[in-house]
Tab-separated table of C-alpha atoms in Angstrom:
chain	number	residue	atom	x	y	z
A	1288	MET	CA	-18.804	-16.653	-8.172
A	1289	ASN	CA	-20.551	-14.804	-6.013
A	1290	ILE	CA	-18.334	-12.827	-3.700
A	1291	LEU	CA	-19.488	-10.281	-0.933
A	1292	PHE	CA	-16.606	-7.915	-0.156
A	1293	PHE	CA	-17.311	-6.462	3.429
A	1294	LEU	CA	-14.254	-3.579	3.734
A	1295	ARG	CA	-13.327	-1.351	6.765
A	1296	TYR	CA	-13.106	1.833	4.711
A	1297	SER	CA	-14.704	3.556	1.342
A	1298	HIS	CA	-12.630	3.845	-1.855
A	1299	GLU	CA	-11.060	7.028	-0.089
A	1300	LYS	CA	-8.435	4.623	1.811
A	1301	ALA	CA	-5.908	2.509	-0.200
A	1302	SER	CA	-6.412	-0.346	1.987
A	1303	SER	CA	-9.894	-0.728	0.569
A	1304	ARG	CA	-9.532	0.652	-2.961
A	1305	THR	CA	-6.700	-1.440	-3.641
A	1306	ARG	CA	-7.514	-4.568	-1.800
A	1307	GLY	CA	-10.945	-4.486	-2.203
A	1308	PHE	CA	-12.808	-1.976	-4.786
A	1309	HIS	CA	-9.774	-3.162	-7.537
A	1310	MET	CA	-10.186	-7.018	-7.049
A	1311	ALA	CA	-13.780	-6.697	-6.971
A	1312	GLU	CA	-13.419	-4.731	-10.162
A	1313	GLU	CA	-10.826	-6.950	-11.579
A	1314	LEU	CA	-13.040	-9.827	-10.407
A	1315	SER	CA	-16.497	-8.689	-12.225
A	1316	ARG	CA	-14.655	-8.464	-15.827
A	1317	ASN	CA	-13.954	-12.190	-15.794
A	1318	GLY	CA	-17.213	-12.807	-14.952
A	1319	ASP	CA	-17.389	-13.218	-11.262
A	1320	LYS	CA	-20.565	-11.389	-9.229
A	1321	CYS	CA	-19.208	-9.134	-6.745
A	1322	GLU	CA	-20.753	-7.228	-4.402
A	1323	ILE	CA	-19.300	-4.212	-1.805
A	1324	ILE	CA	-20.667	-3.222	1.455
A	1325	TYR	CA	-18.326	-0.866	3.479
A	1326	GLY	CA	-18.129	0.692	6.581
A	1327	SER	CA	-18.800	0.038	10.731
A	1328	ALA	CA	-22.073	1.368	11.105
A	1329	LYS	CA	-24.443	-1.545	12.569
A	1330	LYS	CA	-26.541	-0.932	9.443
A	1331	LYS	CA	-23.720	-2.209	7.531
A	1332	TYR	CA	-23.366	-5.322	8.852
A	1333	ILE	CA	-27.028	-6.162	8.977
A	1334	HIS	CA	-26.872	-5.033	5.413
A	1335	ALA	CA	-23.642	-7.832	5.514
A	1336	LEU	CA	-26.122	-10.503	6.974
A	1337	LEU	CA	-29.083	-9.852	4.436
A	1338	ARG	CA	-26.923	-10.258	1.549
A	1339	LEU	CA	-24.966	-13.588	2.359
A	1340	PRO	CA	-27.534	-16.023	1.390
A	1341	PHE	CA	-26.782	-14.880	-2.130
A	1342	ASN	CA	-22.917	-14.996	-2.059
A	1343	ASP	CA	-20.595	-17.635	-1.897
A	1344	ILE	CA	-17.506	-16.070	-0.979
A	1345	PHE	CA	-17.470	-13.515	2.331
A	1346	PHE	CA	-14.030	-11.432	2.281
A	1347	ILE	CA	-13.900	-9.713	4.986
A	1348	GLN	CA	-11.448	-6.916	5.231
A	1349	LYS	CA	-9.157	-5.811	8.231
A	1350	LYS	CA	-11.780	-5.181	10.453
A	1351	THR	CA	-11.149	-5.577	14.410
A	1352	THR	CA	-14.158	-5.258	16.140
A	1353	ARG	CA	-16.007	-8.503	18.450
A	1354	LYS	CA	-18.897	-8.024	15.763
A	1355	ASP	CA	-16.848	-9.085	13.460
A	1356	ILE	CA	-15.900	-12.111	14.915
A	1357	VAL	CA	-19.606	-12.671	15.142
A	1358	ILE	CA	-20.153	-12.106	11.717
A	1359	ASN	CA	-17.770	-14.155	10.268
A	1360	LYS	CA	-18.807	-17.272	12.578
A	1361	ILE	CA	-22.339	-16.600	11.277
A	1362	ALA	CA	-20.989	-16.658	7.503
A	1363	LYS	CA	-19.438	-20.265	8.383
A	1364	PHE	CA	-22.620	-21.250	9.895
A	1365	MET	CA	-24.312	-20.637	6.565
A	1366	GLY	CA	-22.396	-22.981	4.884
A	1367	LYS	CA	-20.396	-19.571	3.639
A	1368	LYS	CA	-16.438	-20.059	2.358
A	1369	THR	CA	-14.589	-16.939	4.581
A	1370	VAL	CA	-11.605	-15.179	3.581
A	1371	PHE	CA	-9.997	-12.876	6.056
A	1372	ASP	CA	-7.601	-10.040	4.662
A	1373	LEU	CA	-5.120	-8.128	6.241
A	1374	ASP	CA	-2.623	-5.292	5.017
A	1375	ASP	CA	-0.853	-3.453	7.845
A	1376	ALA	CA	0.032	-4.322	11.386
A	1377	PRO	CA	-2.186	-6.191	13.376
A	1378	GLY	CA	-2.574	-4.131	16.100
A	1379	GLY	CA	-2.964	-0.722	13.962
A	1380	VAL	CA	-0.730	2.246	14.456
A	1381	ALA	CA	-1.062	2.027	18.037
A	1382	LEU	CA	-0.066	-1.406	18.317
A	1383	ASP	CA	-3.124	-2.467	20.111
A	1384	SER	CA	-3.085	-5.782	21.881
A	1385	GLU	CA	-6.883	-6.140	21.606
A	1386	ALA	CA	-7.135	-5.325	18.208
A	1387	GLU	CA	-4.383	-7.899	17.636
A	1388	GLN	CA	-6.655	-10.203	19.563
A	1389	THR	CA	-9.605	-10.111	17.607
A	1390	ILE	CA	-8.136	-10.405	14.361
A	1391	ALA	CA	-6.511	-13.398	15.421
A	1392	GLU	CA	-9.894	-14.902	16.433
A	1393	ILE	CA	-11.058	-13.814	13.538
A	1394	MET	CA	-8.026	-16.001	11.601
A	1395	LYS	CA	-8.918	-18.793	13.884
A	1396	THR	CA	-12.295	-19.176	12.169
A	1397	SER	CA	-11.900	-18.000	8.571
A	1398	SER	CA	-11.761	-20.738	5.602
A	1399	ALA	CA	-8.297	-18.662	4.543
A	1400	VAL	CA	-6.652	-15.411	5.129
A	1401	THR	CA	-4.722	-13.668	2.721
A	1402	VAL	CA	-2.401	-11.082	3.483
A	1403	GLY	CA	-0.024	-8.094	1.438
A	1404	SER	CA	3.247	-8.801	3.081
A	1405	HIS	CA	5.984	-11.718	3.890
A	1406	GLU	CA	6.130	-10.808	7.911
A	1407	LEU	CA	1.750	-10.611	7.964
A	1408	ARG	CA	2.042	-13.885	6.342
A	1409	ASP	CA	4.152	-15.391	9.258
A	1410	PHE	CA	1.895	-13.826	11.959
A	1411	ALA	CA	-1.610	-15.395	9.984
A	1412	ARG	CA	0.361	-18.574	10.310
A	1413	GLN	CA	0.094	-18.775	14.037
A	1414	TYR	CA	-3.855	-19.014	13.612
A	1415	ASN	CA	-4.454	-20.720	10.013
A	1416	LYS	CA	-2.915	-23.323	7.737
A	1417	GLU	CA	-4.764	-22.077	4.730
A	1418	VAL	CA	-2.809	-18.458	4.517
A	1419	TYR	CA	-2.106	-16.826	0.937
A	1420	LEU	CA	0.352	-13.671	0.168
A	1421	ILE	CA	-1.730	-11.125	-2.132
A	1422	PRO	CA	0.162	-8.383	-2.604
A	1423	THR	CA	-1.244	-4.866	-2.736
A	1424	SER	CA	-1.722	-4.064	-5.891
A	1425	ILE	CA	-1.420	-1.246	-8.721
A	1426	ASN	CA	-4.576	-0.591	-10.803
A	1427	LEU	CA	-2.330	0.479	-13.780
A	1428	ASP	CA	-5.634	2.084	-15.463
A	1429	TYR	CA	-4.904	4.852	-13.644
A	1430	TYR	CA	-0.994	5.196	-13.937
A	1431	LYS	CA	-0.471	6.604	-16.801
A	1432	LEU	CA	3.048	7.623	-18.362
A	1433	ASP	CA	3.909	10.665	-19.334
A	1434	ASN	CA	5.933	10.399	-22.296
A	1435	ASN	CA	6.540	14.349	-22.466
A	1436	LYS	CA	7.644	14.521	-18.962
A	1437	LYS	CA	10.653	16.888	-18.473
A	1438	THR	CA	14.442	16.128	-18.420
A	1439	ASP	CA	15.883	19.421	-17.160
A	1440	THR	CA	16.594	20.692	-13.871
A	1441	PRO	CA	15.963	21.004	-10.904
A	1442	ILE	CA	15.510	17.068	-10.046
A	1443	VAL	CA	12.258	16.117	-8.545
A	1444	LEU	CA	12.877	14.143	-5.106
A	1445	GLY	CA	9.350	13.091	-3.998
A	1446	TRP	CA	7.502	11.644	-0.999
A	1447	ALA	CA	3.997	10.666	-0.600
A	1448	GLY	CA	2.502	9.219	2.369
A	1449	ASN	CA	0.663	9.673	5.654
A	1450	GLY	CA	2.289	12.987	7.592
A	1451	ILE	CA	0.948	12.187	10.809
A	1452	VAL	CA	2.210	8.698	11.021
A	1453	HIS	CA	5.618	8.855	9.153
A	1454	LYS	CA	6.732	12.778	10.007
A	1455	LYS	CA	9.801	11.514	11.889
A	1456	GLU	CA	10.981	9.520	9.186
A	1457	LEU	CA	10.678	12.452	6.672
A	1458	LEU	CA	12.361	14.877	8.878
A	1459	ALA	CA	14.960	12.553	9.609
A	1460	LEU	CA	15.989	12.968	5.595
A	1461	LEU	CA	16.043	16.764	5.708
A	1462	PRO	CA	19.805	17.195	6.929
A	1463	THR	CA	20.958	14.635	4.073
A	1464	LEU	CA	18.578	16.390	1.177
A	1465	LYS	CA	20.001	19.788	2.561
A	1466	LYS	CA	23.523	18.340	1.992
A	1467	ILE	CA	22.543	17.186	-1.765
A	1468	GLY	CA	21.215	20.678	-2.330
A	1469	LYS	CA	24.437	22.055	-1.801
A	1470	ARG	CA	25.716	19.468	-4.554
A	1471	HIS	CA	22.428	19.816	-7.237
A	1472	GLU	CA	19.725	21.931	-8.163
A	1473	ILE	CA	16.788	19.425	-6.382
A	1474	LYS	CA	13.234	20.386	-5.678
A	1475	LEU	CA	11.291	18.190	-3.200
A	1476	MET	CA	7.656	17.530	-3.001
A	1477	ILE	CA	5.933	16.065	0.018
A	1478	ILE	CA	2.828	14.943	-0.653
A	1479	GLY	CA	0.413	14.316	2.162
A	1480	ALA	CA	1.745	16.642	5.056
A	1481	LEU	CA	-2.130	16.751	6.400
A	1482	GLY	CA	-1.314	19.403	8.628
A	1483	GLN	CA	1.981	18.701	10.279
A	1484	LYS	CA	2.950	21.845	12.196
A	1485	GLU	CA	6.806	19.554	12.149
A	1486	ILE	CA	6.874	19.179	8.532
A	1487	TYR	CA	5.968	23.163	7.636
A	1488	GLU	CA	8.304	24.461	10.369
A	1489	ASN	CA	11.239	22.255	8.994
A	1490	PHE	CA	10.718	22.580	5.441
A	1491	SER	CA	9.593	26.052	4.753
A	1492	ASN	CA	12.158	28.316	3.388
A	1493	VAL	CA	15.198	25.820	3.728
A	1494	GLU	CA	18.042	27.629	1.531
A	1495	GLU	CA	19.577	25.074	0.019
A	1496	ILE	CA	16.221	23.227	-1.912
A	1497	GLU	CA	13.157	24.062	-3.121
A	1498	VAL	CA	10.174	22.763	-1.950
A	1499	GLU	CA	6.688	21.956	-2.806
A	1500	ILE	CA	4.219	21.071	0.222
A	1501	ILE	CA	0.910	19.096	-0.524
A	1502	ASP	CA	-1.002	18.625	2.828
A	1503	TRP	CA	-4.110	17.171	1.021
A	1504	VAL	CA	-5.092	15.344	-1.824
A	1505	SER	CA	-8.776	14.141	-2.627
A	1506	TRP	CA	-7.975	10.043	-2.403
A	1507	ASP	CA	-11.256	9.360	-3.681
A	1508	ASP	CA	-10.073	10.281	-6.978
A	1509	PRO	CA	-8.230	7.460	-8.133
A	1510	THR	CA	-5.856	9.750	-10.842
A	1511	ALA	CA	-4.527	12.351	-8.005
A	1512	ILE	CA	-2.105	10.507	-6.564
A	1513	PRO	CA	-0.497	9.346	-9.741
A	1514	SER	CA	-0.530	12.932	-11.429
A	1515	LEU	CA	1.058	14.077	-8.702
A	1516	ILE	CA	3.605	11.261	-8.370
A	1517	SER	CA	4.378	11.395	-12.237
A	1518	GLN	CA	6.573	14.673	-11.532
A	1519	PHE	CA	9.193	12.749	-9.376
A	1520	ASP	CA	12.425	11.991	-10.833
A	1521	ILE	CA	13.496	10.184	-8.026
A	1522	GLY	CA	10.972	8.536	-5.398
A	1523	LEU	CA	12.154	8.685	-1.602
A	1524	TYR	CA	10.646	5.982	0.817
A	1525	PRO	CA	12.054	6.328	4.117
A	1526	LEU	CA	10.815	4.072	6.849
A	1527	ASN	CA	11.974	3.251	10.360
A	1528	ASP	CA	12.282	-0.336	11.445
A	1529	ASN	CA	9.784	-0.900	14.112
A	1530	GLU	CA	7.017	-2.844	14.909
A	1531	TYR	CA	4.430	-0.980	12.835
A	1532	ASN	CA	6.532	-0.472	9.646
A	1533	LYS	CA	7.516	-4.141	9.415
A	1534	TYR	CA	4.212	-5.170	8.180
A	1535	LYS	CA	3.551	-2.446	5.712
A	1536	CYS	CA	3.043	-3.723	1.962
A	1537	GLY	CA	5.381	-1.307	0.250
A	1538	LEU	CA	2.478	0.455	-1.738
A	1539	LYS	CA	4.183	3.808	-2.330
A	1540	GLY	CA	7.520	2.063	-3.710
A	1541	LEU	CA	5.260	0.386	-6.051
A	1542	GLU	CA	3.279	3.541	-6.712
A	1543	TYR	CA	6.718	4.772	-7.731
A	1544	MET	CA	7.936	2.418	-10.108
A	1545	ALA	CA	4.158	1.949	-11.619
A	1546	LEU	CA	5.545	5.407	-13.168
A	1547	LYS	CA	8.820	4.472	-13.916
A	1548	ILE	CA	10.628	6.236	-10.852
A	1549	PRO	CA	13.617	5.147	-9.104
A	1550	LEU	CA	13.167	5.017	-5.390
A	1551	VAL	CA	15.932	5.127	-2.687
A	1552	GLY	CA	14.338	3.259	0.748
A	1553	ASN	CA	15.105	1.708	3.457
A	1554	PRO	CA	15.105	-2.250	3.401
A	1555	VAL	CA	12.646	-2.131	5.669
A	1556	SER	CA	9.149	-4.260	5.324
A	1557	GLU	CA	7.976	-5.684	2.222
A	1558	THR	CA	10.206	-2.982	0.015
A	1559	LYS	CA	13.114	-5.362	0.893
A	1560	HIS	CA	10.709	-8.036	-1.249
A	1561	ILE	CA	9.688	-5.656	-3.523
A	1562	VAL	CA	12.806	-4.026	-4.740
A	1563	GLU	CA	16.009	-5.696	-5.944
A	1564	ASP	CA	18.870	-3.150	-4.921
A	1565	GLY	CA	20.466	-1.740	-7.418
A	1566	LYS	CA	17.539	-2.787	-10.426
A	1567	GLU	CA	14.496	-0.544	-9.489
A	1568	GLY	CA	16.014	1.281	-7.035
A	1569	PHE	CA	18.703	1.386	-4.307
A	1570	LEU	CA	17.961	0.153	-0.881
A	1571	VAL	CA	19.847	2.057	2.145
A	1572	SER	CA	20.164	1.990	5.599
A	1573	THR	CA	22.682	5.133	6.606
A	1574	ASP	CA	22.410	8.900	5.736
A	1575	LYS	CA	25.968	8.255	4.310
A	1576	GLU	CA	23.934	5.782	1.759
A	1577	TRP	CA	20.682	8.002	1.124
A	1578	GLU	CA	23.133	10.685	0.076
A	1579	GLU	CA	25.199	8.734	-2.323
A	1580	LYS	CA	22.090	6.666	-3.730
A	1581	ILE	CA	20.175	9.769	-4.307
A	1582	CYS	CA	22.879	11.730	-5.942
A	1583	CYS	CA	24.101	8.620	-8.292
A	1584	LEU	CA	20.380	8.896	-9.430
A	1585	ILE	CA	21.014	12.654	-10.016
A	1586	GLU	CA	24.352	12.454	-11.794
A	1587	ASP	CA	23.560	8.917	-14.108
A	1588	ARG	CA	20.392	9.666	-15.938
A	1589	GLU	CA	20.414	7.015	-18.027
A	1590	LEU	CA	20.826	4.570	-14.923
A	1591	SER	CA	17.719	6.308	-13.240
A	1592	LYS	CA	15.583	5.865	-16.516
A	1593	ARG	CA	16.841	2.008	-16.740
A	1594	MET	CA	15.457	1.765	-13.123
A	1595	GLY	CA	12.642	3.728	-13.784
A	1596	GLU	CA	11.777	0.905	-16.916
A	1597	ALA	CA	12.686	-2.032	-14.540
A	1598	GLY	CA	10.105	-1.080	-11.977
A	1599	ARG	CA	7.379	-0.541	-14.062
A	1600	LYS	CA	8.309	-3.804	-15.923
A	1601	LYS	CA	8.051	-5.269	-12.572
A	1602	VAL	CA	4.767	-3.878	-11.607
A	1603	GLU	CA	2.726	-5.085	-14.440
A	1604	ASP	CA	4.441	-8.986	-14.224
A	1605	THR	CA	3.796	-9.281	-10.486
A	1606	TYR	CA	2.058	-6.236	-8.804
A	1607	SER	CA	-0.904	-4.953	-10.955
A	1608	SER	CA	-4.274	-5.523	-10.170
A	1609	LYS	CA	-5.007	-7.560	-12.962
A	1610	VAL	CA	-2.230	-10.557	-11.727
A	1611	CYS	CA	-3.173	-10.129	-8.296
A	1612	ALA	CA	-7.177	-10.274	-8.436
A	1613	ASN	CA	-6.215	-13.352	-10.511
A	1614	GLU	CA	-4.003	-14.857	-7.474
A	1615	LEU	CA	-6.948	-13.945	-5.211
A	1616	ARG	CA	-9.678	-15.564	-7.426
A	1617	LYS	CA	-7.068	-19.009	-7.461
A	1618	VAL	CA	-7.417	-18.320	-3.657
A	1619	PHE	CA	-11.134	-18.195	-4.093
A	1620	GLU	CA	-11.514	-21.400	-6.402
A	1621	LYS	CA	-9.544	-23.398	-3.895
A	1622	ILE	CA	-11.454	-22.910	-0.685
A	1623	LYS	CA	-14.783	-23.367	-2.757
A	1624	ARG	CA	-13.667	-26.801	-3.431
A	1625	THR	CA	-12.783	-27.723	-0.045
């Protein structure tokens, strides 16, 4: 098959990297011819239109403008099978109703829709009968296990994410982390503060715990995030149960799991489908539960190890790029026959 991936972002952004570039890499390894165009400039749309005749499948990822409705319709008119892919809240961080309406229109005119979460699947089924859940996945080539990882104190609790979007959730954990710091020698690593003043003001000079704040990472380096996360002993994944978060696809949790790191997080969004409570980590809802379960993992290192191993196996079996690209190819094959 010849597949044209028309992605919203460059390799630097996680959504396009995991759902576009990594999928194309895996499909190419198996003999498909994949071409990638990304960005929103006018010349990118012209380039995509010029390449459409040479491809069977037009995969359009997370685009939300009127131009995307038009190019999707043109591709269909040319006899191409079109697949619209979404891995985030339909209205984005701002929950923009116009963007959501545009996405709904693109879904209606697509041959199929692929999504990264159960909530998005439910949303997409309102507009298209051919909806497929293709999890956001992990390219295990970049998530190498460190067999020489330290086992002494301090225990490293880690958070990785977008500090601009999720600082409130991170800040809400601070009182609990201080309590834990009075009982255990711990270090907190924050990856992705992104210059947020509130994060620096609240987490700098915390007496109870050692804190390391990493403001920015070279996101286009596929080894940068894994090399930092690999220093964690326990991964933290706090998410408020709100309209934006309910659509999230659980990538950070999967990154922890891929590196054999047990996680503690809220049972929100795709996390509650990815993590079996008590197996790959703990799902918690109250401050008391956060404290109890983090302390449990600190105090029971064998349990922590078992959960980490279970998490890695689940990623290998269900959430690796190789597995998910194979599922995506099945979608392409099915719509190509219709």
